[in-house]
């Protein structure tokens, strides 16, 4: 249930994002999901990839500041109101979300989330019968 | 006009004889009153009797800024504290500032040399001088203040900053002279331009500018924009503050008031004395100071000394405008900054030793300092709010340590070029 997300520090200068994707491509690492959080001077690139451990090694070798972050991924049906229903669980259970981003998989919306207490959150979400994506599935999309 | 003609125009033999006599007295005093100098002289096998005249100067030990720091606060004072009527301290600051002290006589010496400086610049008793150097522990404001009063000029002690008020008082009080850093003078010029005030409508005719290095080009710019004469003045708190040397209206080198401060230029590597006309590190020995006499103080400023008589008639040795340093010290808006100070602030913040780079620029005539910090290891967080919090924390810590505003920029690892294992710490983009 715990998915290893790559977090990469990027200065806002041309070519840096291309270097990340090239490095990953050269090492045969596939990207499942991607988001960029940015400020005027730098950004944090967040990626779900096919082989996160290997990705960390090759990116570090290429001079990037990179770390692995534990995130979860909830799967919601691709229909109106579905995300709202899922998010209601978070608010009633008082699980705070640091950040989130979504991608689509097999006609369903998958939402990556960083939550404060990941182990406790997983327990709660399971009880509330929310569908959580397995790490292996997230890497294999 | 010359403030003290009998001294400032004395023949070279006369000056050397006076320096020799005062040097002997100074050495005698520090040997008996300052443990630091007694130990240093004993290590060199020197006794006060070995110093007979000015030619024996080179036998004496050097003094460095570190020596002052290590004897913080009053360890190098040669009089009891009851005789000390004023202290000042350098702004630089991780660890310990450099503290200097003055007896009543020292303050009077200081006023005398500043009075000479002002007279060199053509400032007289009917002038109104706006002192826009900072007042307080920094020697600039109060140093120029008392010298101006001695000359009999009308002092406007406005202190630094507050540009709108500076301009208003220039207009309302009809100031005829200004004392500030050269970069602030240019800043003022631009502020006047923005407000559509023609400098010709002001009464300022001369500015005395010091506390940071500046070039001939900057002088031309100040003179043409403010329509004034720009005079370079030099001083450092360790020696006395402003008033160590000053340009005269000939603007051809700074006259050193060598009846109080004996100048030397030494080779930066061997520390051997160099002759007139040779470029090296400027070294001063004070020969009249009571509270804090200093032997052969290494200023780290690079210059050339010349002994030809100036067209103004003064015979005192002149030094060229200082534009270089023999160490990595930066002077930013008049504040002395060493990269190592920033390094120790960063070390206190993080577990790991961060890589950093200082980018100094002159934007709109004001010096800016940008501190690049590499985001690596424990510094990195995948949450922007945490990185922003970290940036703020570093900014505050550096600002409170240095006393000047900085901009902290997070950069990727290995951004900072390493050469032979040693990183380049400073990029100074200022054109001085
Ligand atoms: Zn002259």
mmCIF file of C-alpha atoms in Angstrom, chain A residues 5 7-11 13 16 37-39 41-42 44 46 63-67 69 98-99 114, chain B residues 370 372 375-377 380-388 391 407-415:
data_model
loop_
_atom_site.group_PDB
_atom_site.id
_atom_site.type_symbol
_atom_site.label_atom_id
_atom_site.label_comp_id
_atom_site.label_asym_id
_atom_site.label_seq_id
_atom_site.Cartn_x
_atom_site.Cartn_y
_atom_site.Cartn_z
ATOM 1 C CA UNK A 5 7.574 8.350 -4.744
ATOM 2 C CA UNK A 7 11.039 13.704 -5.153
ATOM 3 C CA UNK A 8 13.583 15.722 -7.121
ATOM 4 C CA UNK A 9 14.718 19.278 -6.446
ATOM 5 C CA UNK A 10 14.920 21.304 -9.639
ATOM 6 C CA UNK A 11 16.040 24.853 -10.180
ATOM 7 C CA UNK A 13 16.414 26.652 -15.513
ATOM 8 C CA UNK A 16 16.765 20.311 -16.159
ATOM 9 C CA UNK A 37 5.140 21.832 -7.502
ATOM 10 C CA UNK A 38 6.923 25.044 -8.235
ATOM 11 C CA UNK A 39 7.909 28.404 -6.838
ATOM 12 C CA UNK A 41 12.948 29.897 -8.274
ATOM 13 C CA UNK A 42 12.734 26.173 -7.946
ATOM 14 C CA UNK A 44 9.926 19.813 -6.770
ATOM 15 C CA UNK A 46 7.334 14.207 -7.918
ATOM 16 C CA UNK A 63 23.942 15.255 -9.665
ATOM 17 C CA UNK A 64 20.302 15.600 -8.684
ATOM 18 C CA UNK A 65 19.040 16.131 -5.175
ATOM 19 C CA UNK A 66 16.546 13.307 -4.884
ATOM 20 C CA UNK A 67 14.755 11.421 -2.158
ATOM 21 C CA UNK A 69 8.843 9.740 -0.054
ATOM 22 C CA UNK A 98 0.099 17.473 2.408
ATOM 23 C CA UNK A 99 -0.311 17.314 -1.349
ATOM 24 C CA UNK A 114 1.003 12.412 0.897
ATOM 25 C CA UNK B 370 22.820 36.564 -2.392
ATOM 26 C CA UNK B 372 23.284 30.211 -2.641
ATOM 27 C CA UNK B 375 19.837 21.548 -1.364
ATOM 28 C CA UNK B 376 21.244 18.202 -0.500
ATOM 29 C CA UNK B 377 20.871 15.433 2.049
ATOM 30 C CA UNK B 380 15.957 18.378 0.995
ATOM 31 C CA UNK B 381 12.275 17.997 1.590
ATOM 32 C CA UNK B 382 9.609 17.045 -0.909
ATOM 33 C CA UNK B 383 7.348 19.723 0.525
ATOM 34 C CA UNK B 384 7.707 23.308 -0.657
ATOM 35 C CA UNK B 385 6.480 24.767 2.611
ATOM 36 C CA UNK B 386 9.334 23.011 4.415
ATOM 37 C CA UNK B 387 11.898 24.325 1.944
ATOM 38 C CA UNK B 388 10.428 27.783 2.296
ATOM 39 C CA UNK B 391 15.004 29.381 3.452
ATOM 40 C CA UNK B 407 18.694 36.847 -0.171
ATOM 41 C CA UNK B 408 18.980 33.101 0.245
ATOM 42 C CA UNK B 409 18.559 31.033 -2.878
ATOM 43 C CA UNK B 410 18.290 27.258 -2.890
ATOM 44 C CA UNK B 411 20.229 25.625 -5.684
ATOM 45 C CA UNK B 412 20.825 22.096 -6.913
ATOM 46 C CA UNK B 413 23.747 20.064 -5.607
ATOM 47 C CA UNK B 414 27.096 20.520 -7.353
ATOM 48 C CA UNK B 415 25.985 23.955 -8.606
#
